[in-house]
CSV table of C-alpha atoms and ligand atoms in Angstrom, one decimal:
chain,number,residue,atom,x,y,z
A,1,UNK,CA,-23.8,-10.9,6.3
A,2,UNK,CA,-23.0,-7.1,6.1
A,3,UNK,CA,-19.4,-6.2,7.1
A,4,UNK,CA,-19.3,-3.3,9.6
A,5,UNK,CA,-16.1,-1.9,8.0
A,6,UNK,CA,-17.8,-1.6,4.6
A,7,UNK,CA,-19.8,1.7,4.6
A,8,UNK,CA,-19.0,2.2,8.2
A,9,UNK,CA,-21.0,5.4,8.8
A,10,UNK,CA,-24.0,4.0,7.0
A,11,UNK,CA,-23.9,0.7,8.9
A,12,UNK,CA,-23.5,2.4,12.2
A,13,UNK,CA,-26.2,5.0,11.3
A,14,UNK,CA,-28.6,2.3,10.2
A,15,UNK,CA,-28.0,0.3,13.4
A,16,UNK,CA,-28.4,3.3,15.7
A,17,UNK,CA,-31.6,4.4,14.0
A,18,UNK,CA,-33.1,0.9,14.1
A,19,UNK,CA,-32.3,0.7,17.8
A,20,UNK,CA,-33.3,4.3,18.6
A,21,UNK,CA,-29.8,4.9,20.0
A,22,UNK,CA,-28.3,8.3,20.7
A,23,UNK,CA,-25.7,9.6,18.3
A,24,UNK,CA,-22.9,9.3,20.8
A,25,UNK,CA,-23.0,5.5,20.5
A,26,UNK,CA,-21.6,5.8,17.0
A,27,UNK,CA,-18.8,8.0,18.2
A,28,UNK,CA,-18.1,5.5,20.9
A,29,UNK,CA,-17.8,2.6,18.4
A,30,UNK,CA,-15.5,4.6,16.1
A,31,UNK,CA,-13.3,5.4,19.1
A,32,UNK,CA,-13.1,1.8,20.0
A,33,UNK,CA,-12.3,0.7,16.5
A,34,UNK,CA,-9.7,3.3,15.5
A,35,UNK,CA,-8.2,4.6,18.7
A,36,UNK,CA,-8.6,2.0,21.3
A,37,UNK,CA,-7.9,-0.9,18.9
A,38,UNK,CA,-10.7,-3.1,20.1
A,39,UNK,CA,-10.4,-6.8,19.4
A,40,UNK,CA,-14.2,-7.4,19.3
A,41,UNK,CA,-17.6,-6.0,20.3
A,42,UNK,CA,-17.2,-7.4,23.7
A,43,UNK,CA,-14.2,-5.2,24.4
A,44,UNK,CA,-16.3,-2.0,24.0
A,45,UNK,CA,-17.0,-1.8,27.6
A,46,UNK,CA,-19.0,1.5,27.6
A,47,UNK,CA,-21.7,-0.1,25.4
A,48,UNK,CA,-24.6,-1.9,27.2
A,49,UNK,CA,-23.8,-5.6,27.5
A,50,UNK,CA,-27.0,-6.6,25.7
A,51,UNK,CA,-26.2,-4.4,22.8
A,52,UNK,CA,-22.7,-5.8,22.5
A,53,UNK,CA,-24.0,-9.3,22.3
A,54,UNK,CA,-26.6,-8.3,19.7
A,55,UNK,CA,-24.0,-6.6,17.6
A,56,UNK,CA,-21.6,-9.5,17.8
A,57,UNK,CA,-24.3,-11.7,16.4
A,58,UNK,CA,-25.4,-9.4,13.6
A,59,UNK,CA,-22.6,-7.1,12.5
A,60,UNK,CA,-19.2,-8.7,12.3
A,61,UNK,CA,-16.2,-6.4,12.7
A,62,UNK,CA,-13.7,-8.9,11.2
A,63,UNK,CA,-14.3,-11.0,8.1
A,64,UNK,CA,-10.8,-12.3,7.5
A,65,UNK,CA,-8.8,-15.1,9.1
A,66,UNK,CA,-5.2,-14.7,9.9
A,67,UNK,CA,-3.6,-17.6,8.0
A,68,UNK,CA,-0.1,-16.7,8.9
A,69,UNK,CA,1.6,-14.1,11.1
A,70,UNK,CA,5.4,-13.7,10.7
A,71,UNK,CA,7.8,-11.4,12.4
A,72,UNK,CA,11.4,-10.5,11.3
A,73,UNK,CA,14.3,-9.5,13.5
A,74,UNK,CA,14.1,-5.9,12.3
A,75,UNK,CA,10.5,-5.6,13.7
A,76,UNK,CA,8.7,-6.1,10.4
A,77,UNK,CA,5.5,-8.1,10.8
A,78,UNK,CA,3.5,-9.6,8.0
A,79,UNK,CA,0.0,-11.0,7.9
A,80,UNK,CA,-1.4,-13.4,5.3
A,81,UNK,CA,-5.2,-13.1,5.4
A,82,UNK,CA,-7.7,-15.5,4.1
A,83,UNK,CA,-10.8,-13.5,3.0
A,84,UNK,CA,-14.4,-14.5,3.5
A,85,UNK,CA,-15.1,-13.4,0.0
A,86,UNK,CA,-12.4,-15.7,-1.3
A,87,UNK,CA,-8.7,-15.6,-1.9
A,88,UNK,CA,-5.7,-14.5,0.2
A,89,UNK,CA,-3.9,-11.2,0.5
A,90,UNK,CA,-0.9,-10.0,2.4
A,91,UNK,CA,-0.2,-6.8,4.4
A,92,UNK,CA,2.9,-5.6,6.3
A,93,UNK,CA,3.8,-3.5,9.3
A,94,UNK,CA,7.3,-1.9,8.9
A,95,UNK,CA,9.1,-0.4,11.9
A,96,UNK,CA,11.4,1.6,9.7
A,97,UNK,CA,12.2,4.8,11.5
A,98,UNK,CA,15.4,6.7,10.7
A,99,UNK,CA,17.7,8.2,13.4
A,100,UNK,CA,15.7,11.4,13.4
A,101,UNK,CA,12.3,9.7,13.2
A,102,UNK,CA,12.6,6.3,15.0
A,103,UNK,CA,8.9,6.3,15.7
A,104,UNK,CA,7.9,5.8,12.0
A,105,UNK,CA,5.4,2.9,11.6
A,106,UNK,CA,4.4,2.2,8.1
A,107,UNK,CA,1.8,-0.2,6.9
A,108,UNK,CA,1.7,-1.6,3.4
A,109,UNK,CA,-1.8,-2.6,2.3
A,110,UNK,CA,-3.2,-4.7,-0.6
A,111,UNK,CA,-5.9,-3.5,-2.9
A,112,UNK,CA,-6.7,-6.6,-5.0
A,113,UNK,CA,-6.5,-10.4,-4.8
A,114,UNK,CA,-3.6,-10.8,-7.3
A,115,UNK,CA,-2.8,-8.2,-9.9
A,116,UNK,CA,-3.7,-7.7,-13.5
A,117,UNK,CA,-0.8,-5.5,-14.5
A,118,UNK,CA,1.7,-8.3,-15.3
A,119,UNK,CA,5.0,-6.5,-14.4
A,120,UNK,CA,7.4,-9.2,-15.4
A,121,UNK,CA,9.5,-9.2,-12.2
A,122,UNK,CA,6.6,-9.1,-9.7
A,123,UNK,CA,5.2,-12.1,-7.8
A,124,UNK,CA,1.8,-10.6,-7.1
A,125,UNK,CA,0.7,-10.7,-10.7
A,126,UNK,CA,2.1,-14.1,-11.7
A,127,UNK,CA,-1.4,-15.6,-11.7
A,128,UNK,CA,-3.3,-12.5,-12.8
A,129,UNK,CA,-6.0,-10.7,-10.8
A,130,UNK,CA,-9.0,-12.5,-9.1
A,131,UNK,CA,-11.0,-9.6,-7.8
A,132,UNK,CA,-11.0,-6.1,-6.2
A,133,UNK,CA,-11.0,-6.0,-2.4
A,134,UNK,CA,-14.0,-4.3,-0.8
A,135,UNK,CA,-13.5,-1.1,1.2
A,136,UNK,CA,-14.1,-3.2,4.4
A,137,UNK,CA,-11.3,-5.7,3.4
A,138,UNK,CA,-8.8,-2.9,2.8
A,139,UNK,CA,-9.8,-1.1,6.1
A,140,UNK,CA,-9.6,-4.4,8.0
A,141,UNK,CA,-6.0,-4.8,6.9
A,142,UNK,CA,-5.2,-1.4,8.4
A,143,UNK,CA,-6.9,-2.1,11.7
A,144,UNK,CA,-5.4,-5.6,12.1
A,145,UNK,CA,-1.9,-4.2,11.5
A,146,UNK,CA,-2.6,-1.4,13.9
A,147,UNK,CA,-3.5,-4.0,16.5
A,148,UNK,CA,0.0,-5.5,16.2
A,149,UNK,CA,1.5,-2.2,17.6
A,150,UNK,CA,2.5,-1.9,21.2
A,151,UNK,CA,0.3,0.5,23.2
A,152,UNK,CA,2.8,3.3,22.9
A,153,UNK,CA,3.4,2.9,19.2
A,154,UNK,CA,1.4,4.9,16.7
A,155,UNK,CA,0.7,4.3,13.0
A,156,UNK,CA,2.4,7.1,11.0
A,157,UNK,CA,2.2,6.1,7.3
A,158,UNK,CA,0.2,4.0,4.9
A,159,UNK,CA,1.4,2.9,1.5
A,160,UNK,CA,-1.0,1.2,-0.9
A,161,UNK,CA,1.9,-0.9,-2.2
A,162,UNK,CA,0.7,-4.4,-1.3
A,163,UNK,CA,-0.8,-6.8,-3.8
A,164,UNK,CA,-2.8,-5.3,-6.7
A,165,UNK,CA,-3.2,-2.1,-8.6
A,166,UNK,CA,-4.9,0.5,-6.4
A,167,UNK,CA,-6.0,2.7,-9.3
A,168,UNK,CA,-7.8,-0.3,-10.8
A,169,UNK,CA,-9.9,-0.4,-7.6
A,170,UNK,CA,-10.0,3.4,-7.0
A,171,UNK,CA,-13.5,3.8,-5.4
A,172,UNK,CA,-12.8,1.2,-2.7
A,173,UNK,CA,-9.3,2.4,-2.1
A,174,UNK,CA,-10.4,6.0,-1.7
A,175,UNK,CA,-13.2,5.0,0.7
A,176,UNK,CA,-10.6,3.1,2.8
A,177,UNK,CA,-7.9,5.8,2.8
A,178,UNK,CA,-10.7,8.3,3.5
A,179,UNK,CA,-11.4,6.5,6.8
A,180,UNK,CA,-7.7,6.3,7.5
A,181,UNK,CA,-7.3,10.1,7.1
A,182,UNK,CA,-10.4,11.1,9.1
A,183,UNK,CA,-9.9,12.7,12.5
A,184,UNK,CA,-12.3,10.2,13.9
A,185,UNK,CA,-10.8,7.5,11.8
A,186,UNK,CA,-7.1,6.5,12.0
A,187,UNK,CA,-6.2,10.1,12.0
A,188,UNK,CA,-3.3,9.8,9.5
A,189,UNK,CA,-2.6,12.9,7.5
A,190,UNK,CA,-3.2,12.4,3.8
A,191,UNK,CA,0.3,13.5,3.0
A,192,UNK,CA,1.5,10.4,4.9
A,193,UNK,CA,-0.7,8.1,2.7
A,194,UNK,CA,0.8,7.0,-0.6
A,195,UNK,CA,-1.1,5.5,-3.5
A,196,UNK,CA,1.3,3.6,-5.7
A,197,UNK,CA,0.4,2.9,-9.3
A,198,UNK,CA,1.8,1.2,-12.3
A,199,UNK,CA,0.7,4.4,-14.1
A,200,UNK,CA,-2.9,4.5,-15.5
A,201,UNK,CA,-3.3,8.1,-16.8
A,202,UNK,CA,-7.1,8.1,-16.8
A,203,UNK,CA,-7.3,6.9,-13.2
A,204,UNK,CA,-4.6,9.3,-12.1
A,205,UNK,CA,-6.7,12.1,-13.6
A,206,UNK,CA,-9.8,10.8,-11.8
A,207,UNK,CA,-7.9,10.6,-8.6
A,208,UNK,CA,-6.8,14.3,-9.1
A,209,UNK,CA,-10.4,15.3,-9.6
A,210,UNK,CA,-11.9,13.3,-6.8
A,211,UNK,CA,-9.3,13.7,-4.0
A,212,UNK,CA,-5.8,15.0,-4.6
A,213,UNK,CA,-4.7,15.1,-1.0
A,214,UNK,CA,-2.7,11.9,-1.1
A,215,UNK,CA,0.8,11.3,-2.2
A,216,UNK,CA,1.2,9.7,-5.6
A,217,UNK,CA,3.9,7.1,-6.5
A,218,UNK,CA,4.4,6.0,-10.0
A,219,UNK,CA,6.2,2.7,-10.7
A,220,UNK,CA,8.2,3.7,-13.7
A,221,UNK,CA,11.0,1.0,-13.9
A,222,UNK,CA,12.2,2.2,-17.3
A,223,UNK,CA,13.1,5.6,-18.8
A,224,UNK,CA,11.9,4.9,-22.4
A,225,UNK,CA,8.8,3.1,-23.9
A,226,UNK,CA,10.7,0.5,-25.7
A,227,UNK,CA,12.2,-0.9,-22.5
A,228,UNK,CA,9.1,-0.2,-20.4
A,229,UNK,CA,6.9,-2.2,-22.8
A,230,UNK,CA,9.1,-5.2,-22.0
A,231,UNK,CA,9.1,-4.8,-18.2
A,232,UNK,CA,5.6,-3.4,-17.6
A,233,UNK,CA,3.4,-4.9,-20.4
A,234,UNK,CA,0.5,-2.5,-19.7
A,235,UNK,CA,2.7,0.3,-20.9
A,236,UNK,CA,1.9,-0.7,-24.5
A,237,UNK,CA,-1.5,0.8,-23.9
A,238,UNK,CA,-0.5,3.9,-22.2
A,239,UNK,CA,3.1,5.1,-22.7
A,240,UNK,CA,5.4,7.2,-20.6
A,241,UNK,CA,4.4,10.6,-22.1
A,242,UNK,CA,0.8,10.2,-21.1
A,243,UNK,CA,1.7,9.0,-17.6
A,244,UNK,CA,4.1,11.9,-17.1
A,245,UNK,CA,1.5,14.4,-18.2
A,246,UNK,CA,-1.2,12.9,-15.9
A,247,UNK,CA,1.4,12.9,-13.0
A,248,UNK,CA,2.3,16.5,-13.7
A,249,UNK,CA,-1.4,17.4,-13.6
A,250,UNK,CA,-1.8,15.6,-10.3
A,251,UNK,CA,1.2,17.5,-8.9
A,252,UNK,CA,-0.5,20.8,-9.9
A,253,UNK,CA,-3.6,19.7,-8.0
A,254,UNK,CA,-2.0,18.2,-5.0
A,255,UNK,CA,1.3,20.2,-4.7
A,256,UNK,CA,2.8,17.2,-3.2
A,257,UNK,CA,6.2,15.9,-4.4
A,258,UNK,CA,5.7,13.0,-6.8
A,259,UNK,CA,7.6,9.7,-6.2
A,260,UNK,CA,8.8,7.6,-9.0
A,261,UNK,CA,9.7,4.0,-8.3
A,262,UNK,CA,12.4,2.2,-10.2
A,263,UNK,CA,13.1,-1.5,-9.6
A,264,UNK,CA,16.7,-2.1,-10.6
A,265,UNK,CA,17.1,-5.3,-12.7
A,266,UNK,CA,20.6,-6.4,-13.6
A,267,UNK,CA,21.5,-6.0,-17.3
A,268,UNK,CA,18.0,-4.8,-18.1
A,269,UNK,CA,17.4,-1.3,-16.8
A,270,UNK,CA,20.6,-0.7,-14.8
A,271,UNK,CA,23.0,0.7,-17.5
A,272,UNK,CA,24.5,4.2,-17.4
A,273,UNK,CA,22.5,5.2,-20.4
A,274,UNK,CA,19.3,4.4,-18.5
A,275,UNK,CA,20.4,6.6,-15.6
A,276,UNK,CA,21.1,9.4,-18.1
A,277,UNK,CA,17.7,9.0,-19.7
A,278,UNK,CA,16.1,9.1,-16.3
A,279,UNK,CA,17.8,12.3,-15.5
A,280,UNK,CA,16.5,13.8,-18.7
A,281,UNK,CA,13.0,12.5,-18.1
A,282,UNK,CA,12.7,13.6,-14.5
A,283,UNK,CA,14.7,16.9,-14.4
A,284,UNK,CA,12.7,19.9,-13.7
A,285,UNK,CA,10.0,17.9,-11.8
A,286,UNK,CA,9.5,18.2,-8.1
A,287,UNK,CA,10.0,14.5,-7.4
A,288,UNK,CA,11.8,11.8,-5.5
A,289,UNK,CA,13.2,8.8,-7.3
A,290,UNK,CA,13.0,5.6,-5.2
A,291,UNK,CA,15.4,3.0,-6.6
A,292,UNK,CA,14.6,-0.5,-5.4
A,293,UNK,CA,17.3,-3.1,-6.1
A,294,UNK,CA,15.3,-6.1,-7.4
A,295,UNK,CA,14.2,-8.5,-4.7
A,296,UNK,CA,14.6,-12.0,-6.3
A,297,UNK,CA,11.5,-14.0,-7.1
A,298,UNK,CA,12.1,-17.7,-7.3
A,299,UNK,CA,11.4,-19.1,-10.7
A,300,UNK,CA,12.0,-15.7,-12.4
A,301,UNK,CA,15.1,-15.1,-14.4
A,302,UNK,CA,16.0,-11.6,-13.1
A,303,UNK,CA,18.9,-10.7,-10.9
A,304,UNK,CA,19.8,-7.9,-8.5
A,305,UNK,CA,22.6,-5.6,-9.8
A,306,UNK,CA,26.0,-5.8,-8.1
A,307,UNK,CA,26.7,-3.0,-5.5
A,308,UNK,CA,29.2,-1.5,-8.0
A,309,UNK,CA,26.6,-1.2,-10.7
A,310,UNK,CA,24.2,0.3,-8.1
A,311,UNK,CA,26.7,2.8,-7.0
A,312,UNK,CA,27.5,4.0,-10.6
A,313,UNK,CA,23.8,4.2,-11.4
A,314,UNK,CA,23.2,6.3,-8.3
A,315,UNK,CA,26.1,8.6,-9.1
A,316,UNK,CA,24.8,9.5,-12.5
A,317,UNK,CA,21.3,10.2,-11.0
A,318,UNK,CA,22.8,12.4,-8.2
A,319,UNK,CA,25.2,14.2,-10.5
A,320,UNK,CA,22.2,14.9,-12.7
A,321,UNK,CA,20.6,16.7,-9.8
A,322,UNK,CA,17.8,14.2,-9.0
A,323,UNK,CA,16.6,13.5,-5.5
A,324,UNK,CA,17.3,9.8,-5.1
A,325,UNK,CA,16.7,7.2,-2.5
A,326,UNK,CA,17.9,3.6,-2.6
A,327,UNK,CA,15.7,1.2,-0.7
A,328,UNK,CA,17.2,-1.2,1.7
A,329,UNK,CA,15.5,-4.4,2.4
A,330,UNK,CA,13.1,-4.9,5.2
A,331,UNK,CA,11.8,-8.1,6.5
A,332,UNK,CA,13.1,-10.2,3.6
A,333,UNK,CA,13.5,-13.2,5.9
A,334,UNK,CA,9.8,-13.4,6.3
A,335,UNK,CA,9.0,-12.8,2.7
A,336,UNK,CA,7.8,-9.4,3.6
A,337,UNK,CA,7.5,-8.2,0.1
A,338,UNK,CA,3.8,-8.6,-0.9
A,339,UNK,CA,2.8,-11.6,-2.9
A,340,UNK,CA,5.7,-13.6,-1.7
A,341,UNK,CA,4.1,-15.1,1.4
A,342,UNK,CA,0.9,-15.9,-0.4
A,343,UNK,CA,2.8,-17.8,-3.1
A,344,UNK,CA,4.9,-19.7,-0.5
A,345,UNK,CA,1.7,-20.9,1.1
A,346,UNK,CA,0.2,-22.1,-2.2
A,347,UNK,CA,0.7,-25.7,-3.2
A,348,UNK,CA,2.4,-24.7,-6.4
A,349,UNK,CA,6.1,-24.1,-6.8
A,350,UNK,CA,7.3,-21.5,-4.2
A,351,UNK,CA,7.8,-18.0,-5.5
A,352,UNK,CA,9.2,-15.2,-3.4
A,353,UNK,CA,8.1,-11.7,-3.5
A,354,UNK,CA,8.5,-8.0,-3.8
A,355,UNK,CA,10.3,-5.1,-2.1
A,356,UNK,CA,8.2,-2.6,-0.2
A,357,UNK,CA,9.1,1.0,-1.0
A,358,UNK,CA,8.1,3.3,1.7
A,359,UNK,CA,7.2,7.0,1.3
A,360,UNK,CA,9.6,9.8,1.8
A,361,UNK,CA,8.1,11.7,4.7
B,1,SAH,N1,0.5,-1.9,-8.5
B,1,SAH,C1,1.1,-0.8,-7.8
B,1,SAH,C2,1.4,-1.2,-6.3
B,1,SAH,C3,1.9,-2.5,-6.0
B,1,SAH,S1,3.6,-2.9,-6.4
B,1,SAH,C4,2.4,-0.3,-8.5
B,1,SAH,O1,2.7,-0.9,-9.5
B,1,SAH,O2,3.0,0.6,-8.0
B,1,SAH,C5,4.5,-1.9,-5.2
B,1,SAH,C6,6.0,-1.7,-5.7
B,1,SAH,O3,6.7,-2.9,-5.5
B,1,SAH,C7,6.1,-1.3,-7.1
B,1,SAH,O4,7.0,-0.2,-7.4
B,1,SAH,C8,6.6,-2.6,-7.7
B,1,SAH,O5,7.2,-2.4,-8.9
B,1,SAH,C9,7.6,-3.1,-6.6
B,1,SAH,N2,8.0,-4.5,-6.8
B,1,SAH,C10,7.2,-5.5,-7.2
B,1,SAH,N3,8.0,-6.6,-7.3
B,1,SAH,C11,9.2,-6.3,-6.9
B,1,SAH,C12,10.4,-7.1,-6.8
B,1,SAH,N4,10.5,-8.4,-7.0
B,1,SAH,N5,11.5,-6.5,-6.3
B,1,SAH,C13,11.5,-5.2,-6.0
B,1,SAH,N6,10.4,-4.4,-6.1
B,1,SAH,C14,9.2,-5.0,-6.6
């Protein structure tokens, strides 16, 4: 059965043409979906009743089942979704406003079932990648998370930092964030939408050519290739030099500050020399370095650095003139880091999950 949220305009257009309906019906449906957070066709009270019944039978809005919905004391909510096309993914709503911006509502969305990049510390990729999500499945996560908000709350940011590698599913990710940024979609400015990547230079270049309005985050995790090859195995095929050059080109196109993410792993990439190398690598670039103390994954041998080590690491970065942010944890009681909840629901040995890094503004 076709999914309404896949090729939304085409499906709505086809349906309106077939029924000989006026154009404003499409506008009405878009408004219900994106603005009024409709639960189903029946809720769309300005559509004729017969039409609503017919649409409910022929064109499903939702294709996923909520397998689990968890809420943490800090307001973080997480959904584990079972997909009609097979597999499970997670997505998260973060109420992570600062004192100046308490109304910040960020959603963290998945792009694939599993992940093929194999970062050694990450739970999402422990079993490899099963498949790409469809545009509809990505958009559905956004709409389901938006429906968790109270009527007065508004979504403000989207980060493609859930399960999967967004740039390995670029077309579907772009179609979904395209809907998110449309005025008659979720209406979220592209500068508040972050696409996070392990660093695939070709795909970064393609993103720059196709649509450079979004914020780009690069998961760096090491300041030199020797170390990065160990932590991020895909690096063997690419290398930091090519990634930085693709990221610089993207910056030229987008003019948006780049974000680099760095998961801090005790005794592995947390030494003073690593901080000094990072300063050399990133100096002169208009960028933010997001340092994420490792969020332990059960069964994996990595550890979170002590707060003393974190402080020393941070001091070298700041003394070196970098803009740095250290991530605090959100929702860790509910396994809010993507991949964690999915694993905990699988019959195998329980494996916790990752930290969610949220964008800078
Ligand atoms: N594949 C993309 C997006 C998903 S991962 C990417 O690599 O950017 C989103 C972020 O969570 C990445 O920076 C990733 O390195 C980080 N992450 C994964 N596992 C983690 C863990 N156990 N602790 C802390 N951060 C983690």
